[in-house]
């Protein structure tokens, strides 16, 4: 039996630029510190040449379609991956006797994990980066049409069933934040660890003259980020001599909101362009005050040596570094900003780099995973 082999199954893609994609890469890179061979089964997306260079391991990509979503839910699974359960079983059967561990990303995969555990009698581990049942319930409450509301509540029930099995069959659970672990309401005998989002080191010492601009990046397909955008525009209007840059997917839909000369919108930037923004701006600003927070973007900002201006909600999961001086958590968004910005020009980026390297590197995640999966 090859104890250095595992399967990693995710509802996201390891190549996505979303928060889920970034956490999927965190998991994959952590697994590399324990396993010499990893088979990835994840959502299919169109791969760029750059993505193909990033990962040359064995990967099975499964397409998320409406049919896959509907059929999966008929069979009480709230994830499209159930539609491909026979393909997943066939893939694992190819290496029967070699696979000892299955790792799942997202609590929607409880039914899939249950079937595979019963069939192959292997250890099951779950990584959880969102409170899926809570998010689903919020969507159900906010749904407008009658049929949409019925579907959302049905989805919520399926997720609760899935989460029940996640708790029952997992050898160990991993959460992105302590806050997410608390929300899962675990029994005292359930073993779990916290593996925060981890990212590549973006800091480059040769970049000396960084722009004193305030960068905000997000996916603007989510309403909490749109609300944060509106807060930023209000803040920028109050400070007309300070430059703000907003970048992200779905931003083009909200260009009409911006009539300020000191705010620049960059719609759906490439991954390379986004990295350059992190490397060349001095300050990172996040005004998200509801939803699932900013679990990935703050880690990226720290890795780039940026000084961060954050709401309390955005800083959830970063409690370990809040007192290190690299994150300014405001009480009053407008008045506290002046204090933060006055220190931006003299800010020592090494404070952020130190916080990042001590808490949000892949090797740190690998150490936590190794300790839990003995």
C-alpha positions as a Markdown table, in Angstrom:
| # | Residue | x | y | z |
|---|---|---|---|---|
| 1 | Unk | 0.0 | 0.0 | 0.0 |
| 2 | Unk | 1.4 | 3.4 | -1.0 |
| 3 | Unk | 1.0 | 5.6 | 2.1 |
| 4 | Unk | 2.3 | 8.6 | 0.2 |
| 5 | Unk | -0.7 | 8.8 | -2.1 |
| 6 | Unk | -4.0 | 10.7 | -1.5 |
| 7 | Unk | -7.0 | 12.1 | -3.4 |
| 8 | Unk | -8.0 | 15.7 | -3.1 |
| 9 | Unk | -11.6 | 16.4 | -4.1 |
| 10 | Unk | -12.9 | 20.0 | -4.4 |
| 11 | Unk | -16.0 | 21.8 | -5.6 |
| 12 | Unk | -13.7 | 24.6 | -6.7 |
| 13 | Unk | -10.8 | 24.5 | -9.2 |
| 14 | Unk | -7.2 | 24.7 | -8.0 |
| 15 | Unk | -6.7 | 27.2 | -10.9 |
| 16 | Unk | -9.6 | 29.6 | -9.9 |
| 17 | Unk | -8.8 | 33.2 | -8.8 |
| 18 | Unk | -11.7 | 33.2 | -6.4 |
| 19 | Unk | -11.4 | 32.7 | -2.6 |
| 20 | Unk | -12.4 | 29.1 | -3.0 |
| 21 | Unk | -9.7 | 28.6 | -5.6 |
| 22 | Unk | -7.1 | 30.2 | -3.5 |
| 23 | Unk | -8.0 | 28.0 | -0.5 |
| 24 | Unk | -8.0 | 24.9 | -2.8 |
| 25 | Unk | -4.4 | 25.8 | -3.7 |
| 26 | Unk | -3.6 | 26.2 | 0.0 |
| 27 | Unk | -4.8 | 22.6 | 0.6 |
| 28 | Unk | -3.0 | 21.2 | -2.4 |
| 29 | Unk | 0.3 | 22.8 | -1.4 |
| 30 | Unk | -0.1 | 21.7 | 2.3 |
| 31 | Unk | -0.7 | 18.1 | 1.1 |
| 32 | Unk | 2.5 | 18.2 | -0.9 |
| 33 | Unk | 4.4 | 18.3 | 2.4 |
| 34 | Unk | 3.0 | 14.9 | 3.4 |
| 35 | Unk | 2.2 | 13.0 | 0.1 |
| 36 | Unk | 4.4 | 12.3 | -2.8 |
| 37 | Unk | 1.5 | 11.6 | -5.1 |
| 38 | Unk | -1.8 | 13.6 | -5.2 |
| 39 | Unk | -4.7 | 13.0 | -7.5 |
| 40 | Unk | -6.9 | 16.1 | -7.8 |
| 41 | Unk | -10.6 | 15.9 | -8.7 |
| 42 | Unk | -12.1 | 19.3 | -9.1 |
| 43 | Unk | -14.4 | 21.6 | -11.0 |
| 44 | Unk | -13.5 | 22.1 | -14.7 |
| 45 | Unk | -12.4 | 25.5 | -15.9 |
| 46 | Unk | -10.6 | 26.6 | -19.0 |
| 47 | Unk | -6.9 | 26.4 | -18.4 |
| 48 | Unk | -4.4 | 29.0 | -19.6 |
| 49 | Unk | -0.9 | 28.0 | -20.5 |
| 50 | Unk | 0.3 | 29.7 | -17.3 |
| 51 | Unk | -2.1 | 27.5 | -15.3 |
| 52 | Unk | -0.8 | 24.3 | -17.0 |
| 53 | Unk | 2.8 | 25.2 | -16.0 |
| 54 | Unk | 1.8 | 25.8 | -12.4 |
| 55 | Unk | 0.6 | 22.2 | -11.8 |
| 56 | Unk | 1.8 | 19.2 | -13.7 |
| 57 | Unk | 0.3 | 16.5 | -11.5 |
| 58 | Unk | -2.6 | 14.2 | -12.3 |
| 59 | Unk | -5.9 | 16.1 | -12.4 |
| 60 | Unk | -9.5 | 15.1 | -13.2 |
| 61 | Unk | -11.7 | 18.0 | -14.2 |
| 62 | Unk | -15.5 | 17.7 | -13.9 |
| 63 | Unk | -17.9 | 20.2 | -15.5 |
| 64 | Unk | -20.4 | 22.0 | -13.3 |
| 65 | Unk | -23.6 | 22.1 | -15.3 |
| 66 | Unk | -27.3 | 22.7 | -14.5 |
| 67 | Unk | -28.0 | 19.0 | -15.2 |
| 68 | Unk | -25.3 | 18.0 | -12.8 |
| 69 | Unk | -26.7 | 20.4 | -10.1 |
| 70 | Unk | -30.3 | 19.2 | -10.5 |
| 71 | Unk | -29.5 | 15.4 | -10.6 |
| 72 | Unk | -27.2 | 15.7 | -7.6 |
| 73 | Unk | -29.9 | 17.4 | -5.6 |
| 74 | Unk | -32.5 | 14.7 | -6.6 |
| 75 | Unk | -30.1 | 12.3 | -4.9 |
| 76 | Unk | -29.9 | 14.5 | -1.8 |
| 77 | Unk | -26.4 | 15.9 | -2.5 |
| 78 | Unk | -26.0 | 19.7 | -2.6 |
| 79 | Unk | -22.9 | 19.4 | -4.8 |
| 80 | Unk | -22.7 | 18.9 | -8.6 |
| 81 | Unk | -19.9 | 16.4 | -8.0 |
| 82 | Unk | -22.4 | 13.7 | -7.0 |
| 83 | Unk | -23.5 | 13.6 | -10.6 |
| 84 | Unk | -20.0 | 12.2 | -11.4 |
| 85 | Unk | -19.9 | 9.7 | -8.5 |
| 86 | Unk | -19.5 | 6.7 | -10.7 |
| 87 | Unk | -16.6 | 8.4 | -12.5 |
| 88 | Unk | -15.0 | 9.2 | -9.2 |
| 89 | Unk | -15.4 | 5.7 | -7.9 |
| 90 | Unk | -13.9 | 4.3 | -11.2 |
| 91 | Unk | -10.9 | 6.7 | -10.8 |
| 92 | Unk | -10.2 | 5.5 | -7.2 |
| 93 | Unk | -10.7 | 1.9 | -8.2 |
| 94 | Unk | -7.8 | 2.2 | -10.6 |
| 95 | Unk | -5.6 | 2.5 | -7.6 |
| 96 | Unk | -7.4 | 0.3 | -5.2 |
| 97 | Unk | -5.1 | -0.8 | -2.5 |
| 98 | Unk | -2.9 | 2.3 | -2.9 |
| 99 | Unk | -5.2 | 5.1 | -1.7 |
| 100 | Unk | -5.2 | 5.6 | 2.1 |
| 101 | Unk | -6.6 | 9.1 | 2.5 |
| 102 | Unk | -9.3 | 11.2 | 0.9 |
| 103 | Unk | -9.4 | 14.9 | 1.4 |
| 104 | Unk | -12.5 | 17.0 | 0.6 |
| 105 | Unk | -12.8 | 20.7 | 0.2 |
| 106 | Unk | -16.2 | 22.1 | 1.3 |
| 107 | Unk | -18.9 | 20.7 | 3.6 |
| 108 | Unk | -21.3 | 20.2 | 0.6 |
| 109 | Unk | -19.5 | 17.0 | -0.2 |
| 110 | Unk | -20.7 | 15.0 | 2.8 |
| 111 | Unk | -22.8 | 12.5 | 0.8 |
| 112 | Unk | -20.0 | 12.0 | -1.7 |
| 113 | Unk | -17.5 | 11.3 | 1.1 |
| 114 | Unk | -19.9 | 8.9 | 2.8 |
| 115 | Unk | -20.3 | 6.8 | -0.3 |
| 116 | Unk | -16.5 | 6.7 | -0.9 |
| 117 | Unk | -15.7 | 5.9 | 2.7 |
| 118 | Unk | -18.2 | 3.0 | 2.8 |
| 119 | Unk | -16.9 | 1.6 | -0.5 |
| 120 | Unk | -13.1 | 1.9 | 0.1 |
| 121 | Unk | -12.8 | 2.0 | 3.9 |
| 122 | Unk | -10.4 | 4.9 | 3.9 |
| 123 | Unk | -9.7 | 7.8 | 6.1 |
| 124 | Unk | -11.7 | 11.0 | 5.3 |
| 125 | Unk | -10.6 | 14.5 | 6.0 |
| 126 | Unk | -12.5 | 17.7 | 5.4 |
| 127 | Unk | -11.4 | 21.3 | 4.8 |
| 128 | Unk | -14.1 | 23.9 | 5.4 |
| 129 | Unk | -13.7 | 27.5 | 4.3 |
| 130 | Unk | -17.3 | 28.7 | 4.5 |
| 131 | Unk | -20.3 | 28.2 | 6.7 |
| 132 | Unk | -22.3 | 26.8 | 3.8 |
| 133 | Unk | -25.6 | 26.2 | 5.6 |
| 134 | Unk | -25.6 | 29.7 | 7.0 |
| 135 | Unk | -24.9 | 31.2 | 3.6 |
| 136 | Unk | -27.6 | 29.0 | 2.0 |
| 137 | Unk | -30.2 | 30.1 | 4.6 |
| 138 | Unk | -29.4 | 33.7 | 3.9 |
| 139 | Unk | -29.9 | 33.1 | 0.2 |
| 140 | Unk | -33.3 | 31.4 | 1.0 |
| 141 | Unk | -34.4 | 34.3 | 3.1 |
| 142 | Unk | -33.4 | 36.9 | 0.4 |
| 143 | Unk | -34.9 | 34.9 | -2.5 |
| 144 | Unk | -37.7 | 36.7 | -4.4 |
| 145 | Unk | -39.7 | 34.2 | -6.4 |
| 146 | Unk | -41.7 | 31.4 | -4.8 |
| 147 | Unk | -39.9 | 28.6 | -6.7 |
| 148 | Unk | -36.5 | 30.1 | -6.1 |
| 149 | Unk | -37.3 | 30.3 | -2.3 |
| 150 | Unk | -38.4 | 26.6 | -2.3 |
| 151 | Unk | -35.2 | 25.6 | -4.1 |
| 152 | Unk | -33.0 | 27.6 | -1.7 |
| 153 | Unk | -34.6 | 26.1 | 1.4 |
| 154 | Unk | -34.3 | 22.6 | -0.1 |
| 155 | Unk | -30.6 | 23.3 | -0.8 |
| 156 | Unk | -30.3 | 24.4 | 2.8 |
| 157 | Unk | -31.8 | 21.2 | 4.1 |
| 158 | Unk | -29.5 | 19.2 | 1.9 |
| 159 | Unk | -26.4 | 21.1 | 3.2 |
| 160 | Unk | -27.5 | 20.4 | 6.8 |
| 161 | Unk | -27.7 | 16.7 | 6.0 |
| 162 | Unk | -24.3 | 16.8 | 4.3 |
| 163 | Unk | -22.7 | 18.6 | 7.3 |
| 164 | Unk | -24.2 | 16.0 | 9.6 |
| 165 | Unk | -22.2 | 13.3 | 7.8 |
| 166 | Unk | -19.1 | 15.5 | 7.5 |
| 167 | Unk | -19.0 | 15.6 | 11.4 |
| 168 | Unk | -19.7 | 11.8 | 11.7 |
| 169 | Unk | -17.2 | 10.3 | 9.2 |
| 170 | Unk | -14.3 | 12.7 | 9.3 |
| 171 | Unk | -11.0 | 11.5 | 11.0 |
| 172 | Unk | -10.1 | 15.2 | 11.3 |
| 173 | Unk | -11.6 | 18.6 | 10.3 |
| 174 | Unk | -9.7 | 21.6 | 9.1 |
| 175 | Unk | -11.2 | 25.1 | 9.2 |
| 176 | Unk | -10.0 | 28.3 | 7.6 |
| 177 | Unk | -10.7 | 30.3 | 10.8 |
| 178 | Unk | -11.6 | 29.7 | 14.4 |
| 179 | Unk | -14.8 | 31.6 | 13.7 |
| 180 | Unk | -15.8 | 29.0 | 11.1 |
| 181 | Unk | -15.0 | 26.1 | 13.5 |
| 182 | Unk | -17.2 | 27.7 | 16.2 |
| 183 | Unk | -20.1 | 28.1 | 13.7 |
| 184 | Unk | -20.0 | 24.4 | 12.9 |
| 185 | Unk | -21.0 | 23.6 | 16.5 |
| 186 | Unk | -18.8 | 20.6 | 17.0 |
| 187 | Unk | -19.0 | 18.0 | 19.8 |
| 188 | Unk | -16.2 | 18.0 | 22.2 |
| 189 | Unk | -14.8 | 14.7 | 20.8 |
| 190 | Unk | -14.4 | 16.0 | 17.2 |
| 191 | Unk | -10.8 | 16.6 | 16.3 |
| 192 | Unk | -10.1 | 19.8 | 14.3 |
| 193 | Unk | -7.3 | 22.2 | 13.4 |
| 194 | Unk | -7.2 | 25.7 | 11.9 |
| 195 | Unk | -5.4 | 26.0 | 8.5 |
| 196 | Unk | -5.7 | 29.6 | 7.4 |
| 197 | Unk | -5.5 | 30.6 | 3.7 |
| 198 | Unk | -1.9 | 30.6 | 2.5 |
| 199 | Unk | -0.5 | 32.3 | -0.5 |
| 200 | Unk | 2.7 | 32.8 | -2.5 |
| 201 | Unk | 5.3 | 35.3 | -1.3 |
| 202 | Unk | 4.6 | 38.4 | -3.4 |
| 203 | Unk | 7.1 | 40.8 | -1.8 |
| 204 | Unk | 9.9 | 42.1 | -4.0 |
| 205 | Unk | 12.6 | 44.1 | -2.3 |
| 206 | Unk | 13.6 | 45.8 | -5.6 |
| 207 | Unk | 10.3 | 47.7 | -5.7 |
| 208 | Unk | 11.3 | 50.8 | -3.8 |
| 209 | Unk | 9.0 | 53.5 | -5.0 |
| 210 | Unk | 5.6 | 52.1 | -4.4 |
| 211 | Unk | 2.5 | 54.1 | -5.2 |
| 212 | Unk | 0.9 | 55.6 | -2.0 |
| 213 | Unk | -2.4 | 54.3 | -3.4 |
| 214 | Unk | -5.0 | 52.3 | -1.5 |
| 215 | Unk | -5.9 | 49.1 | -3.2 |
| 216 | Unk | -9.2 | 47.1 | -2.8 |
| 217 | Unk | -9.6 | 43.8 | -4.6 |
| 218 | Unk | -12.7 | 41.5 | -4.5 |
| 219 | Unk | -15.2 | 39.6 | -6.6 |
| 220 | Unk | -18.1 | 42.0 | -7.1 |
| 221 | Unk | -20.5 | 39.2 | -7.9 |
| 222 | Unk | -21.1 | 39.0 | -4.1 |
| 223 | Unk | -23.3 | 41.6 | -2.5 |
| 224 | Unk | -21.1 | 42.1 | 0.7 |
| 225 | Unk | -18.2 | 43.2 | -1.6 |
| 226 | Unk | -20.5 | 45.6 | -3.5 |
| 227 | Unk | -21.6 | 47.2 | -0.2 |
| 228 | Unk | -17.9 | 47.6 | 0.7 |
| 229 | Unk | -17.3 | 49.2 | -2.7 |
| 230 | Unk | -20.0 | 51.8 | -1.9 |
| 231 | Unk | -18.3 | 52.5 | 1.4 |
| 232 | Unk | -15.0 | 53.0 | -0.3 |
| 233 | Unk | -16.5 | 55.5 | -2.7 |
| 234 | Unk | -17.9 | 57.4 | 0.2 |
| 235 | Unk | -14.5 | 57.3 | 1.9 |
| 236 | Unk | -12.7 | 58.4 | -1.3 |
| 237 | Unk | -15.2 | 61.3 | -1.7 |
| 238 | Unk | -14.2 | 62.5 | 1.8 |
| 239 | Unk | -10.4 | 62.3 | 0.9 |
| 240 | Unk | -10.2 | 63.6 | -2.7 |
| 241 | Unk | -6.4 | 64.0 | -2.7 |
| 242 | Unk | -5.8 | 60.3 | -2.0 |
| 243 | Unk | -5.7 | 57.8 | -4.8 |
| 244 | Unk | -7.8 | 54.6 | -4.6 |
| 245 | Unk | -7.6 | 51.6 | -6.9 |
| 246 | Unk | -10.5 | 49.0 | -7.1 |
| 247 | Unk | -9.9 | 45.8 | -9.0 |
| 248 | Unk | -11.8 | 42.6 | -9.5 |
| 249 | Unk | -14.3 | 40.3 | -11.3 |
| 250 | Unk | -17.7 | 41.7 | -12.0 |
| 251 | Unk | -16.7 | 45.3 | -11.4 |
| 252 | Unk | -17.8 | 46.5 | -14.8 |
| 253 | Unk | -21.4 | 46.3 | -13.7 |
| 254 | Unk | -20.8 | 49.1 | -11.2 |
| 255 | Unk | -18.8 | 51.6 | -13.2 |
| 256 | Unk | -21.8 | 53.9 | -13.1 |
| 257 | Unk | -21.3 | 54.3 | -9.4 |
| 258 | Unk | -17.9 | 56.0 | -9.8 |
| 259 | Unk | -17.7 | 59.7 | -10.8 |
| 260 | Unk | -14.6 | 60.4 | -8.7 |
| 261 | Unk | -11.3 | 61.4 | -10.2 |
| 262 | Unk | -9.3 | 59.8 | -7.4 |
| 263 | Unk | -10.8 | 56.3 | -7.8 |
| 264 | Unk | -9.6 | 54.0 | -10.6 |
| 265 | Unk | -11.6 | 50.9 | -11.6 |
| 266 | Unk | -9.8 | 47.9 | -13.1 |
| 267 | Unk | -12.4 | 45.4 | -14.3 |
| 268 | Unk | -11.5 | 41.6 | -14.3 |
| 269 | Unk | -7.7 | 42.0 | -14.3 |
| 270 | Unk | -5.6 | 39.0 | -15.3 |
| 271 | Unk | -3.8 | 37.1 | -12.5 |
| 272 | Unk | -0.5 | 38.7 | -13.5 |
| 273 | Unk | -1.9 | 42.2 | -13.5 |
| 274 | Unk | -3.5 | 41.6 | -10.1 |
| 275 | Unk | -0.1 | 40.5 | -8.7 |
| 276 | Unk | 1.5 | 43.6 | -10.0 |
| 277 | Unk | -1.2 | 45.7 | -8.2 |
| 278 | Unk | -0.3 | 44.1 | -4.9 |
| 279 | Unk | 3.4 | 44.6 | -5.5 |
| 280 | Unk | 3.2 | 48.3 | -6.5 |
| 281 | Unk | 0.6 | 49.7 | -4.1 |
| 282 | Unk | 1.5 | 50.5 | -0.5 |
| 283 | Unk | -1.8 | 50.3 | 1.2 |
| 284 | Unk | -4.6 | 47.7 | 1.2 |
| 285 | Unk | -8.1 | 48.6 | 2.2 |
| 286 | Unk | -11.0 | 46.4 | 3.0 |
| 287 | Unk | -14.3 | 47.7 | 4.2 |
| 288 | Unk | -16.3 | 44.5 | 4.1 |
| 289 | Unk | -18.7 | 44.4 | 7.1 |
| 290 | Unk | -20.9 | 41.3 | 6.4 |
| 291 | Unk | -20.8 | 38.0 | 4.6 |
| 292 | Unk | -17.9 | 35.6 | 4.9 |
| 293 | Unk | -15.2 | 38.3 | 5.3 |
| 294 | Unk | -11.9 | 38.7 | 3.5 |
| 295 | Unk | -10.2 | 35.4 | 4.3 |
| 296 | Unk | -7.8 | 35.3 | 1.3 |
| 297 | Unk | -7.1 | 38.9 | 0.2 |
| 298 | Unk | -5.6 | 40.1 | 3.5 |
| 299 | Unk | -3.1 | 37.2 | 3.4 |
| 300 | Unk | -2.1 | 38.3 | -0.2 |
| 301 | Unk | -1.7 | 41.9 | 1.0 |
| 302 | Unk | 0.6 | 40.7 | 3.9 |
| 303 | Unk | 2.7 | 38.6 | 1.6 |
| 304 | Unk | 3.2 | 41.7 | -0.6 |
| 305 | Unk | 4.4 | 43.8 | 2.4 |
| 306 | Unk | 1.3 | 46.1 | 2.4 |
| 307 | Unk | -0.1 | 48.1 | 5.3 |
| 308 | Unk | -3.8 | 47.2 | 5.8 |
| 309 | Unk | -6.8 | 49.3 | 6.7 |
| 310 | Unk | -9.6 | 46.9 | 7.7 |
| 311 | Unk | -13.0 | 46.6 | 9.2 |
| 312 | Unk | -13.4 | 44.3 | 12.2 |
| 313 | Unk | -15.4 | 41.8 | 10.1 |
| 314 | Unk | -12.8 | 41.7 | 7.3 |
| 315 | Unk | -10.1 | 40.9 | 9.9 |
| 316 | Unk | -11.8 | 37.7 | 11.1 |
| 317 | Unk | -9.3 | 34.9 | 10.9 |
| 318 | Unk | -6.3 | 37.2 | 11.3 |
| 319 | Unk | -6.4 | 37.5 | 15.1 |
| 320 | Unk | -2.9 | 36.2 | 15.3 |
| 321 | Unk | -1.4 | 39.2 | 13.6 |
| 322 | Unk | -3.8 | 42.1 | 14.4 |
| 323 | Unk | -1.5 | 43.2 | 17.3 |
| 324 | Unk | 1.6 | 43.0 | 15.2 |
| 325 | Unk | 1.1 | 46.5 | 13.7 |
| 326 | Unk | 0.4 | 45.4 | 10.1 |
| 327 | Unk | -3.4 | 45.6 | 10.3 |
| 328 | Unk | -5.2 | 48.8 | 11.4 |
| 329 | Unk | -8.7 | 47.8 | 12.4 |
| 330 | Unk | -10.9 | 50.9 | 12.4 |
| 331 | Unk | -13.7 | 51.8 | 14.7 |
| 332 | Unk | -14.8 | 54.8 | 12.6 |
| 333 | Unk | -14.2 | 54.3 | 8.9 |
| 334 | Unk | -13.9 | 58.0 | 8.0 |
| 335 | Unk | -12.0 | 59.5 | 10.9 |
| 336 | Unk | -9.6 | 56.6 | 11.6 |
| 337 | Unk | -8.5 | 56.5 | 8.0 |
| 338 | Unk | -6.6 | 59.8 | 8.4 |
| 339 | Unk | -4.6 | 58.3 | 11.2 |
| 340 | Unk | -3.8 | 55.1 | 9.2 |
| 341 | Unk | -2.9 | 57.0 | 6.0 |
| 342 | Unk | -0.6 | 59.4 | 7.8 |
| 343 | Unk | 1.6 | 56.4 | 8.7 |
| 344 | Unk | 1.5 | 54.8 | 5.3 |
| 345 | Unk | 4.5 | 56.5 | 3.8 |
| 346 | Unk | 6.8 | 55.5 | 6.7 |
| 347 | Unk | 5.4 | 52.0 | 7.1 |
| 348 | Unk | 8.0 | 49.2 | 7.3 |
| 349 | Unk | 6.8 | 46.4 | 4.9 |
| 350 | Unk | 8.8 | 43.9 | 6.9 |
| 351 | Unk | 6.1 | 44.0 | 9.6 |
| 352 | Unk | 3.7 | 42.5 | 7.1 |
| 353 | Unk | 6.2 | 40.1 | 5.6 |
| 354 | Unk | 7.1 | 38.7 | 9.1 |
| 355 | Unk | 3.4 | 38.2 | 9.9 |
| 356 | Unk | 2.9 | 36.4 | 6.6 |
| 357 | Unk | 5.9 | 34.2 | 6.9 |
| 358 | Unk | 5.1 | 33.1 | 10.4 |
| 359 | Unk | 1.4 | 32.3 | 9.7 |
| 360 | Unk | 0.4 | 32.1 | 6.1 |
| 361 | Unk | 3.0 | 30.1 | 4.1 |
| 362 | Unk | 2.4 | 26.7 | 2.6 |
| 363 | Unk | 5.1 | 25.2 | 4.8 |
| 364 | Unk | 3.1 | 26.4 | 7.9 |
| 365 | Unk | 0.0 | 24.8 | 6.5 |
| 366 | Unk | 2.0 | 21.6 | 5.8 |
| 367 | Unk | 3.2 | 21.4 | 9.4 |
| 368 | Unk | -0.3 | 21.7 | 10.7 |
| 369 | Unk | -1.6 | 19.0 | 8.3 |
| 370 | Unk | 1.3 | 16.6 | 9.1 |
| 371 | Unk | 0.6 | 16.9 | 12.8 |
| 372 | Unk | -3.1 | 16.1 | 12.3 |
| 373 | Unk | -2.9 | 13.3 | 9.8 |
| 374 | Unk | -0.5 | 10.9 | 11.4 |
